[in-house]
Each structure stands twice: as C-alpha cells, then as structure tokens.
mmCIF file of C-alpha atoms in Angstrom:
data_model
loop_
_atom_site.group_PDB
_atom_site.id
_atom_site.type_symbol
_atom_site.label_atom_id
_atom_site.label_comp_id
_atom_site.label_asym_id
_atom_site.label_seq_id
_atom_site.Cartn_x
_atom_site.Cartn_y
_atom_site.Cartn_z
ATOM 1 C CA MET A 193 -12.725 -32.965 17.236
ATOM 2 C CA LYS A 194 -10.365 -30.061 16.556
ATOM 3 C CA SER A 195 -9.197 -27.626 19.238
ATOM 4 C CA PHE A 196 -7.619 -24.199 18.720
ATOM 5 C CA GLN A 197 -6.309 -21.621 21.171
ATOM 6 C CA ILE A 198 -6.652 -17.936 20.358
ATOM 7 C CA ASN A 199 -3.352 -16.032 20.127
ATOM 8 C CA THR A 200 -2.528 -12.331 19.983
ATOM 9 C CA ASN A 201 -3.046 -12.104 16.205
ATOM 10 C CA GLU A 202 -6.556 -13.562 16.488
ATOM 11 C CA ALA A 203 -7.797 -11.863 19.665
ATOM 12 C CA GLY A 204 -9.983 -8.771 19.497
ATOM 13 C CA GLN A 205 -12.195 -9.929 16.627
ATOM 14 C CA ARG A 206 -15.704 -11.387 16.597
ATOM 15 C CA PHE A 207 -15.945 -15.128 16.948
ATOM 16 C CA ASP A 208 -17.909 -15.563 13.703
ATOM 17 C CA LYS A 209 -15.291 -13.566 11.771
ATOM 18 C CA TYR A 210 -12.581 -15.867 13.092
ATOM 19 C CA LEU A 211 -14.612 -18.958 12.164
ATOM 20 C CA LYS A 212 -15.177 -17.717 8.615
ATOM 21 C CA LYS A 213 -11.386 -17.482 8.233
ATOM 22 C CA LEU A 214 -10.816 -20.875 9.836
ATOM 23 C CA LEU A 215 -13.541 -22.474 7.707
ATOM 24 C CA SER A 216 -12.880 -20.373 4.643
ATOM 25 C CA GLN A 217 -14.591 -22.770 2.230
ATOM 26 C CA ALA A 218 -17.819 -23.014 4.261
ATOM 27 C CA SER A 219 -20.903 -20.852 3.849
ATOM 28 C CA GLY A 220 -21.978 -18.488 6.598
ATOM 29 C CA SER A 221 -25.172 -20.493 7.084
ATOM 30 C CA PHE A 222 -23.110 -23.636 7.774
ATOM 31 C CA VAL A 223 -21.015 -21.827 10.394
ATOM 32 C CA TYR A 224 -24.082 -20.472 12.222
ATOM 33 C CA LYS A 225 -25.809 -23.845 12.018
ATOM 34 C CA MET A 226 -22.800 -25.491 13.688
ATOM 35 C CA LEU A 227 -22.885 -22.823 16.416
ATOM 36 C CA ARG A 228 -26.620 -23.384 17.041
ATOM 37 C CA LYS A 229 -26.137 -27.159 17.240
ATOM 38 C CA LYS A 230 -23.162 -26.667 19.593
ATOM 39 C CA ASN A 231 -20.862 -28.429 17.122
ATOM 40 C CA ILE A 232 -18.632 -25.395 17.548
ATOM 41 C CA THR A 233 -18.036 -24.087 21.072
ATOM 42 C CA LEU A 234 -16.117 -21.269 22.728
ATOM 43 C CA ASN A 235 -14.489 -22.108 26.068
ATOM 44 C CA GLY A 236 -16.735 -25.179 26.330
ATOM 45 C CA LYS A 237 -19.936 -23.179 25.979
ATOM 46 C CA LYS A 238 -22.510 -22.538 23.287
ATOM 47 C CA ALA A 239 -21.832 -19.318 21.355
ATOM 48 C CA ASP A 240 -23.714 -17.293 18.750
ATOM 49 C CA GLY A 241 -20.674 -15.810 16.946
ATOM 50 C CA SER A 242 -20.947 -12.249 18.240
ATOM 51 C CA GLU A 243 -18.508 -12.842 21.112
ATOM 52 C CA LYS A 244 -15.223 -10.936 21.127
ATOM 53 C CA LEU A 245 -12.225 -13.253 21.305
ATOM 54 C CA ASN A 246 -9.508 -12.960 23.940
ATOM 55 C CA VAL A 247 -6.003 -14.410 24.130
ATOM 56 C CA GLY A 248 -6.178 -17.938 25.515
ATOM 57 C CA ASP A 249 -9.794 -18.626 24.506
ATOM 58 C CA GLU A 250 -10.359 -22.227 23.411
ATOM 59 C CA VAL A 251 -12.330 -23.039 20.282
ATOM 60 C CA LYS A 252 -13.547 -26.603 19.705
ATOM 61 C CA LEU A 253 -14.968 -27.943 16.470
ATOM 62 C CA PHE A 254 -16.840 -31.228 16.748
ATOM 63 C CA LEU A 255 -16.506 -32.030 13.054
ATOM 64 C CA SER A 256 -15.174 -35.071 11.242
ATOM 65 C CA ASP A 257 -11.656 -34.837 9.822
ATOM 66 C CA GLU A 258 -13.113 -34.995 6.324
ATOM 67 C CA THR A 259 -15.550 -32.155 6.976
ATOM 68 C CA PHE A 260 -12.882 -29.976 8.568
ATOM 69 C CA GLU A 261 -10.428 -30.524 5.714
ATOM 70 C CA LYS A 262 -13.149 -29.797 3.167
ATOM 71 C CA PHE A 263 -14.272 -26.513 4.703
ATOM 72 C CA SER A 264 -10.956 -25.223 6.051
ATOM 73 C CA GLY A 265 -8.873 -25.556 2.908
ATOM 74 C CA GLN A 266 -6.568 -27.708 5.023
ATOM 75 C CA GLU A 267 -5.288 -29.506 1.945
ATOM 76 C CA ASN A 268 -3.921 -26.205 0.605
ATOM 77 C CA VAL A 269 -2.319 -25.423 3.967
ATOM 78 C CA LYS A 270 -0.677 -28.849 4.062
ATOM 79 C CA ALA A 271 0.510 -28.444 0.491
ATOM 80 C CA LEU A 272 2.113 -25.106 1.313
ATOM 81 C CA ALA A 273 3.683 -26.435 4.495
ATOM 82 C CA HIS A 274 5.282 -29.402 2.731
ATOM 83 C CA ASN A 275 6.004 -27.950 -0.684
ATOM 84 C CA GLN A 276 8.662 -25.271 -0.491
ATOM 85 C CA ASP A 277 8.510 -24.648 -4.241
ATOM 86 C CA LEU A 278 4.773 -23.897 -4.060
ATOM 87 C CA LEU A 279 5.319 -21.697 -1.000
ATOM 88 C CA ALA A 280 8.093 -19.763 -2.755
ATOM 89 C CA GLU A 281 5.919 -19.364 -5.855
ATOM 90 C CA GLN A 282 3.012 -17.822 -3.942
ATOM 91 C CA TYR A 283 5.160 -15.818 -1.516
ATOM 92 C CA PRO A 284 8.549 -15.124 -3.128
ATOM 93 C CA ASN A 285 11.417 -14.252 -0.833
ATOM 94 C CA ILE A 286 13.173 -11.344 -2.539
ATOM 95 C CA PRO A 287 15.419 -8.677 -0.999
ATOM 96 C CA LEU A 288 13.269 -5.850 0.361
ATOM 97 C CA ASP A 289 14.514 -2.338 1.089
ATOM 98 C CA ILE A 290 13.419 -2.238 4.736
ATOM 99 C CA VAL A 291 13.647 1.219 6.291
ATOM 100 C CA TYR A 292 11.973 0.399 9.621
ATOM 101 C CA GLU A 293 10.888 -2.739 11.475
ATOM 102 C CA ASP A 294 9.664 -3.665 14.945
ATOM 103 C CA LYS A 295 7.611 -6.566 16.284
ATOM 104 C CA ASP A 296 4.345 -5.157 14.923
ATOM 105 C CA ILE A 297 5.071 -3.246 11.713
ATOM 106 C CA LEU A 298 7.379 -3.287 8.727
ATOM 107 C CA ILE A 299 8.025 -0.289 6.451
ATOM 108 C CA ILE A 300 9.628 -0.834 3.059
ATOM 109 C CA ASN A 301 10.850 1.429 0.275
ATOM 110 C CA LYS A 302 8.829 0.117 -2.692
ATOM 111 C CA PRO A 303 10.489 0.408 -6.093
ATOM 112 C CA ALA A 304 8.566 1.787 -9.060
ATOM 113 C CA GLY A 305 6.964 -1.051 -11.012
ATOM 114 C CA MET A 306 5.914 -3.106 -7.986
ATOM 115 C CA LEU A 307 2.219 -3.369 -7.091
ATOM 116 C CA SER A 308 1.281 -2.463 -3.518
ATOM 117 C CA GLN A 309 -1.478 -5.075 -3.447
ATOM 118 C CA LYS A 310 -2.910 -7.536 -5.957
ATOM 119 C CA ALA A 311 -4.988 -6.146 -8.816
ATOM 120 C CA THR A 312 -5.811 -9.643 -10.135
ATOM 121 C CA PRO A 313 -5.676 -13.054 -8.387
ATOM 122 C CA THR A 314 -2.490 -14.042 -10.241
ATOM 123 C CA ASP A 315 -0.536 -10.883 -9.338
ATOM 124 C CA ILE A 316 2.475 -10.923 -7.046
ATOM 125 C CA SER A 317 2.595 -7.681 -5.090
ATOM 126 C CA ALA A 318 4.467 -6.074 -2.212
ATOM 127 C CA ASN A 319 1.975 -7.854 0.034
ATOM 128 C CA GLU A 320 3.152 -11.292 -1.124
ATOM 129 C CA TYR A 321 6.821 -10.263 -0.982
ATOM 130 C CA MET A 322 6.304 -9.038 2.587
ATOM 131 C CA ILE A 323 4.667 -12.330 3.596
ATOM 132 C CA GLY A 324 7.522 -14.198 1.895
ATOM 133 C CA TYR A 325 9.986 -12.200 4.000
ATOM 134 C CA LEU A 326 8.120 -13.049 7.229
ATOM 135 C CA LEU A 327 7.899 -16.741 6.312
ATOM 136 C CA ASN A 328 11.605 -16.845 5.524
ATOM 137 C CA HIS A 329 12.455 -15.220 8.878
ATOM 138 C CA ASN A 330 10.190 -17.633 10.807
ATOM 139 C CA GLU A 331 7.885 -14.839 11.948
ATOM 140 C CA LEU A 332 4.977 -16.505 10.181
ATOM 141 C CA SER A 333 3.944 -20.049 9.258
ATOM 142 C CA PRO A 334 1.707 -21.384 6.462
ATOM 143 C CA ASP A 335 -0.721 -22.617 9.121
ATOM 144 C CA THR A 336 -1.029 -19.138 10.680
ATOM 145 C CA LEU A 337 -2.047 -17.697 7.300
ATOM 146 C CA ARG A 338 -5.318 -19.591 7.621
ATOM 147 C CA THR A 339 -6.666 -17.221 10.304
ATOM 148 C CA PHE A 340 -4.364 -14.179 10.120
ATOM 149 C CA ARG A 341 -2.762 -12.541 7.126
ATOM 150 C CA PRO A 342 -0.249 -9.700 7.510
ATOM 151 C CA SER A 343 -1.047 -6.903 5.102
ATOM 152 C CA ILE A 344 0.144 -3.691 3.498
ATOM 153 C CA CYS A 345 -1.787 -0.809 5.104
ATOM 154 C CA ASN A 346 -1.392 1.996 2.553
ATOM 155 C CA ARG A 347 -1.260 2.019 -1.235
ATOM 156 C CA LEU A 348 0.982 3.557 -3.847
ATOM 157 C CA ASP A 349 0.408 3.478 -7.600
ATOM 158 C CA ARG A 350 2.423 0.762 -9.328
ATOM 159 C CA ASN A 351 4.864 3.282 -10.804
ATOM 160 C CA THR A 352 5.142 5.465 -7.699
ATOM 161 C CA SER A 353 8.015 4.508 -5.419
ATOM 162 C CA GLY A 354 8.453 4.953 -1.693
ATOM 163 C CA LEU A 355 7.186 4.113 1.755
ATOM 164 C CA LEU A 356 4.739 1.265 2.299
ATOM 165 C CA ILE A 357 3.594 0.281 5.795
ATOM 166 C CA ALA A 358 2.773 -3.356 6.570
ATOM 167 C CA GLY A 359 1.136 -4.714 9.709
ATOM 168 C CA LYS A 360 3.018 -7.842 10.819
ATOM 169 C CA THR A 361 0.601 -8.488 13.683
ATOM 170 C CA LEU A 362 -3.070 -7.777 14.290
ATOM 171 C CA LYS A 363 -2.017 -5.053 16.749
ATOM 172 C CA GLY A 364 0.196 -3.467 14.098
ATOM 173 C CA LEU A 365 -2.498 -3.685 11.443
ATOM 174 C CA GLN A 366 -5.164 -2.143 13.654
ATOM 175 C CA LYS A 367 -2.911 0.641 14.907
ATOM 176 C CA MET A 368 -1.636 1.661 11.462
ATOM 177 C CA SER A 369 -5.068 1.362 9.856
ATOM 178 C CA GLU A 370 -6.507 3.654 12.531
ATOM 179 C CA HIS A 371 -3.737 6.226 12.049
ATOM 180 C CA LEU A 372 -4.232 6.208 8.282
ATOM 181 C CA LYS A 373 -8.008 6.434 8.579
ATOM 182 C CA LYS A 374 -7.717 9.472 10.865
ATOM 183 C CA ARG A 375 -4.960 10.936 8.639
ATOM 184 C CA SER A 376 -2.757 11.296 11.703
ATOM 185 C CA VAL A 377 0.268 10.068 9.719
ATOM 186 C CA GLU A 378 1.729 12.952 7.721
ATOM 187 C CA LYS A 379 2.807 11.796 4.261
ATOM 188 C CA TYR A 380 5.318 13.686 2.119
ATOM 189 C CA TYR A 381 6.405 13.024 -1.459
ATOM 190 C CA LEU A 382 9.139 14.285 -3.766
ATOM 191 C CA CYS A 383 8.373 14.814 -7.444
ATOM 192 C CA LEU A 384 9.868 16.556 -10.463
ATOM 193 C CA VAL A 385 7.414 18.760 -12.333
ATOM 194 C CA LYS A 386 7.345 20.918 -15.448
ATOM 195 C CA GLY A 387 7.655 24.665 -14.877
ATOM 196 C CA LYS A 388 8.750 26.903 -12.031
ATOM 197 C CA ILE A 389 6.681 26.873 -8.861
ATOM 198 C CA LEU A 390 7.632 29.930 -6.844
ATOM 199 C CA LYS A 391 5.935 29.582 -3.493
ATOM 200 C CA THR A 392 4.765 27.171 -0.841
ATOM 201 C CA GLN A 393 1.002 26.778 -0.811
ATOM 202 C CA GLN A 394 -1.987 24.486 -0.493
ATOM 203 C CA ILE A 395 -4.422 23.864 -3.319
ATOM 204 C CA GLU A 396 -7.927 22.439 -3.175
ATOM 205 C CA GLY A 397 -10.286 20.844 -5.650
ATOM 206 C CA TRP A 398 -12.723 18.040 -6.350
ATOM 207 C CA LEU A 399 -11.642 14.712 -7.817
ATOM 208 C CA GLN A 400 -13.917 12.537 -9.933
ATOM 209 C CA LYS A 401 -12.763 9.049 -10.869
ATOM 210 C CA ASP A 402 -13.587 7.153 -14.052
ATOM 211 C CA GLU A 403 -13.396 3.584 -12.730
ATOM 212 C CA LYS A 404 -13.618 2.015 -16.181
ATOM 213 C CA ASN A 405 -10.548 3.840 -17.495
ATOM 214 C CA ASN A 406 -8.822 4.206 -14.110
ATOM 215 C CA LYS A 407 -8.359 7.915 -14.605
ATOM 216 C CA VAL A 408 -9.397 10.947 -12.581
ATOM 217 C CA THR A 409 -10.432 14.501 -13.435
ATOM 218 C CA ILE A 410 -9.961 17.518 -11.183
ATOM 219 C CA TYR A 411 -12.657 20.199 -10.895
ATOM 220 C CA PRO A 412 -12.593 23.558 -9.068
ATOM 221 C CA GLU A 413 -16.125 22.965 -7.748
ATOM 222 C CA GLU A 414 -18.010 19.903 -6.557
ATOM 223 C CA VAL A 415 -19.561 17.720 -9.291
ATOM 224 C CA ASN A 416 -21.438 14.417 -9.232
ATOM 225 C CA ASP A 417 -19.537 11.597 -7.496
ATOM 226 C CA SER A 418 -16.553 13.845 -6.798
ATOM 227 C CA LYS A 419 -14.452 13.884 -3.615
ATOM 228 C CA TYR A 420 -12.803 16.848 -1.951
ATOM 229 C CA ILE A 421 -8.995 16.968 -2.192
ATOM 230 C CA LYS A 422 -6.306 19.117 -0.637
ATOM 231 C CA THR A 423 -2.638 19.087 -1.605
ATOM 232 C CA GLY A 424 0.215 21.100 -0.129
ATOM 233 C CA TYR A 425 3.587 21.666 -1.773
ATOM 234 C CA ARG A 426 6.920 23.410 -1.274
ATOM 235 C CA PRO A 427 9.540 24.036 -3.993
ATOM 236 C CA ALA A 428 12.832 22.403 -3.011
ATOM 237 C CA ALA A 429 15.044 23.059 -6.071
ATOM 238 C CA TYR A 430 14.962 24.399 -9.617
ATOM 239 C CA TYR A 431 16.668 23.080 -12.761
ATOM 240 C CA SER A 432 17.011 24.869 -16.106
ATOM 241 C CA LEU A 433 17.721 23.245 -19.448
ATOM 242 C CA PRO A 434 18.332 25.111 -22.725
ATOM 243 C CA SER A 435 15.145 25.151 -24.779
ATOM 244 C CA LYS A 436 15.257 23.669 -28.258
ATOM 245 C CA GLU A 437 14.369 27.070 -29.706
ATOM 246 C CA GLY A 438 17.494 28.586 -28.131
ATOM 247 C CA LYS A 439 15.507 31.356 -26.451
ATOM 248 C CA ASP A 440 14.438 30.765 -22.899
ATOM 249 C CA SER A 441 15.260 27.872 -20.602
ATOM 250 C CA ASP A 442 12.936 24.973 -19.851
ATOM 251 C CA ILE A 443 12.549 25.006 -16.070
ATOM 252 C CA PHE A 444 11.690 22.082 -13.796
ATOM 253 C CA THR A 445 10.904 22.167 -10.094
ATOM 254 C CA LEU A 446 11.679 19.524 -7.498
ATOM 255 C CA LEU A 447 8.663 19.659 -5.187
ATOM 256 C CA GLU A 448 8.051 18.376 -1.686
ATOM 257 C CA VAL A 449 4.343 17.521 -1.653
ATOM 258 C CA HIS A 450 2.253 17.083 1.486
ATOM 259 C CA LEU A 451 -0.626 14.708 0.768
ATOM 260 C CA ILE A 452 -3.339 16.150 3.011
ATOM 261 C CA THR A 453 -6.198 14.072 1.629
ATOM 262 C CA GLY A 454 -5.375 10.742 0.051
ATOM 263 C CA ARG A 455 -7.322 10.053 -3.137
ATOM 264 C CA SER A 456 -6.511 7.922 -6.152
ATOM 265 C CA HIS A 457 -3.931 9.646 -8.414
ATOM 266 C CA GLN A 458 -4.417 12.840 -6.376
ATOM 267 C CA ILE A 459 -0.911 14.288 -6.568
ATOM 268 C CA ARG A 460 -0.408 13.425 -10.236
ATOM 269 C CA ALA A 461 -3.738 14.785 -11.441
ATOM 270 C CA HIS A 462 -3.848 17.806 -9.126
ATOM 271 C CA LEU A 463 -0.439 19.101 -10.211
ATOM 272 C CA ALA A 464 -1.237 18.452 -13.870
ATOM 273 C CA SER A 465 -4.491 20.407 -13.493
ATOM 274 C CA ILE A 466 -2.552 23.569 -12.516
ATOM 275 C CA GLY A 467 -0.088 23.216 -15.393
ATOM 276 C CA HIS A 468 2.730 21.396 -13.596
ATOM 277 C CA PRO A 469 2.567 17.730 -14.666
ATOM 278 C CA ILE A 470 5.037 15.271 -13.174
ATOM 279 C CA VAL A 471 7.921 14.241 -15.411
ATOM 280 C CA GLY A 472 7.424 10.707 -16.715
ATOM 281 C CA ASP A 473 3.699 10.525 -15.940
ATOM 282 C CA MET A 474 2.218 8.694 -18.923
ATOM 283 C CA LYS A 475 -1.389 9.275 -17.846
ATOM 284 C CA TYR A 476 -1.465 12.940 -16.793
ATOM 285 C CA GLY A 477 1.887 14.201 -18.063
ATOM 286 C CA ASN A 478 3.261 16.109 -21.044
ATOM 287 C CA LYS A 479 4.073 13.758 -23.947
ATOM 288 C CA LYS A 480 6.967 15.809 -25.352
ATOM 289 C CA ILE A 481 8.636 16.187 -21.971
ATOM 290 C CA ASN A 482 8.151 12.509 -21.211
ATOM 291 C CA ALA A 483 9.703 11.549 -24.547
ATOM 292 C CA PHE A 484 12.679 13.845 -23.888
ATOM 293 C CA PHE A 485 13.399 12.387 -20.447
ATOM 294 C CA ALA A 486 12.854 8.841 -21.669
ATOM 295 C CA LYS A 487 15.568 9.406 -24.283
ATOM 296 C CA GLU A 488 18.012 11.462 -22.198
ATOM 297 C CA ALA A 489 17.614 9.937 -18.710
ATOM 298 C CA LYS A 490 15.832 6.588 -19.291
ATOM 299 C CA VAL A 491 12.713 7.751 -17.406
ATOM 300 C CA HIS A 492 9.789 5.403 -18.092
ATOM 301 C CA PHE A 493 7.544 6.117 -15.093
ATOM 302 C CA GLN A 494 6.438 9.139 -13.078
ATOM 303 C CA LEU A 495 9.140 10.690 -10.885
ATOM 304 C CA LEU A 496 6.998 10.611 -7.762
ATOM 305 C CA HIS A 497 8.413 9.185 -4.548
ATOM 306 C CA ALA A 498 6.789 8.788 -1.110
ATOM 307 C CA TYR A 499 9.902 9.733 0.804
ATOM 308 C CA ARG A 500 8.847 10.745 4.338
ATOM 309 C CA MET A 501 6.246 9.864 6.973
ATOM 310 C CA VAL A 502 5.769 11.513 10.348
ATOM 311 C CA PHE A 503 3.804 9.503 12.926
ATOM 312 C CA PRO A 504 1.657 10.914 15.776
ATOM 313 C CA ASP A 505 4.360 10.120 18.349
ATOM 314 C CA GLY A 506 6.868 12.205 16.384
ATOM 315 C CA LYS A 507 8.693 9.241 14.853
ATOM 316 C CA GLU A 508 9.878 10.045 11.329
ATOM 317 C CA VAL A 509 10.751 7.541 8.618
ATOM 318 C CA THR A 510 12.383 8.416 5.308
ATOM 319 C CA ALA A 511 13.196 6.497 2.134
ATOM 320 C CA PRO A 512 15.973 7.434 -0.317
ATOM 321 C CA LEU A 513 15.141 8.155 -3.950
ATOM 322 C CA GLY A 514 15.446 5.330 -6.432
ATOM 323 C CA GLU A 515 18.226 5.101 -9.000
ATOM 324 C CA THR A 516 16.224 6.510 -11.929
ATOM 325 C CA PHE A 517 15.067 9.549 -9.956
ATOM 326 C CA GLU A 518 18.600 10.239 -8.664
ATOM 327 C CA ASN A 519 20.103 9.794 -12.136
ATOM 328 C CA THR A 520 17.584 12.239 -13.586
ATOM 329 C CA LEU A 521 18.504 14.901 -11.024
ATOM 330 C CA ASP A 522 22.179 14.288 -11.786
ATOM 331 C CA TYR A 523 21.462 14.737 -15.503
ATOM 332 C CA LEU A 524 19.690 18.048 -14.813
ATOM 333 C CA ARG A 525 22.532 19.334 -12.624
ATOM 334 C CA LYS A 526 25.209 18.449 -15.196
ATOM 335 C CA ASN A 527 23.345 19.930 -18.153
ATOM 336 C CA GLU A 528 22.342 23.017 -16.228
ATOM 337 C CA ARG A 529 25.984 23.825 -15.582
ATOM 338 C CA LYS A 530 26.725 23.560 -19.298
ATOM 339 C CA ALA A 531 23.945 25.997 -20.112
ATOM 340 C CA PHE A 532 25.142 28.864 -17.891
#
C-alpha cells in the first residue's frame, strides 16, 4: 500500500487528473478500474475521480510495489534522484538572467537562440533550465516532478529575446495563465525596423498560419482559417545611415510595440506587411538589409525584444536589451554622427 498527502501544488485539481500524473504509465481505464474496485481511495473512501483535491487530503493506493513502480515510472524517479549526472543532463543548471522572483513565479530575460519550450522530445529549453534552477536551489525535488511540473507560461520565438514568465507553484501557474488568457498583462517589445515610422498608431489585420512551413501571412480582410490581430506601436528613435548610392539616407526606426493580440509571429509579420520589416528577421525581413547588418554589426537573428510587462496590479517588470541589440544601436549612433 502506498499513501500520499496532497500539498499546495497538487490541490485544486480533479482527483483523476492527479492520478494520471502519479500513474503516468497506466491507461485511463486502469485508473478508473482501480477506483471502482476501491484499490485507490481518497480520505479512506471510494471515489470516482471527479472529486476536487484539497490540501491535506490522503490518497491510498492498494497496489503491489511492482505494479506501482511499473505504472508510476518510479524507476525513472529513483534514477533521477540518485544520479546527479542524469539529473543535470535533463535539467541543466545554467546561469539565468532573473529579473523578478517570488514564491510563486519566476521571470527571466531569455536570450535569443533559446527555446521557450521544447519543440522535440530531445530539446533543452528555458523550461528545463528553469526546472534545473529550482532543483539546484532546493525549491523542487525529482519526486515532486512526478505530480507537479513548474512551467513557462508564455512563449517567445527562439530568436526573440526578453521576458518569460514561469509558474513555480500551481498557484503561480494558474494565476499567470489566467492573466495571459484574459490578456490582462500588457506586453511591450522593442524592435529595430526598416524605414521611418512617423506616428504612434494601432494596426489591424488577419493572420493565417501555414503550419507545415511555420510561416504566417497577413491579410487586410478575414480569410479561411485566419485569426484577427491587433498591434500597436510608438516610434522611440530614428537612425540614418548613408545610402550606398550616396543620395538619400537609409533610415531605421526603433519601435516600442504593444502586442494587443498574441498570435504566432504576429509582430514580425505584421510590421513586414506594412513595409517595415524587422532588422535581422530571416523569415519576414529584407535580405539585403539583413546581410548588411550581419556583416557590420554581427546580427544573425531578429532584433525583437520583449522588454516590458505591466501586470493588473500595476507591477511593472523590464528586461535590458541583449548585447547584440545594444551593439547594433551603438553602431547606428556612431555611423550616424559620421554621416552628418
């Protein structure tokens, strides 16, 4: 017989959902069969799985040790707990740029090049690095991962840098997920775009995604399988470089972008669709401009940075630009002075 007590990170969910995490290798039919036969009980009573768990509830599993280990993946948990090399491989402990932390949430400044979450089973993403950080600081144990897994709540493209929110606890996860779902967290980005944008405004459109090629197209009107998008922006600075023809200047605008709706590649594709692609964007950008900045400023990814979030309670979190973005702005300032 195995006995478990429900803690704060497990409370609030349905009993059957908890059991499917605890017995992750078992089928749903096996779990419900064990409930019907009273081989699994909640607070000493028969349960059907629909019950909502509370802190302090006691779960008993009248299963053999062999059956429990088979269906719970206990061997993997034991391996992780006793093999630090394996633990470090799955959840590396690397320095994270933490801009905010409390007992429930963690907000990091993700560098360009890091995945927010796994794209394939073998990937190591910000999610795994965050778990590695919590394990290393004794805020999490390998055993706890069996029934609760801290998680990144929002996503950024691999080559977009900036603020990522992680829920350290179930309370943190639920609260942040609800805020993001309701769009009550205001999200602002900085990006460098081709051309001169003169005024603050909001633009609308319809975004259609090609899942096979992982690319989106923006339309002025609704089309099949498209989603409504709205993007706000404000010019923050202008930079002029001498054009190669020696006539006019090539102008670039540093934009503050307010992501009003949050769709895949929205900012990148929306700005490109109005003739202001982001510098360094290999998918939606201008090839000649990208080649120029790759040569002159070592830019090999889009200069798009999630730099500020404002929460419903008024709390504001910001993340400084990365080295490549800062160096590019320095390059523009220095060369602009030479031109005039």
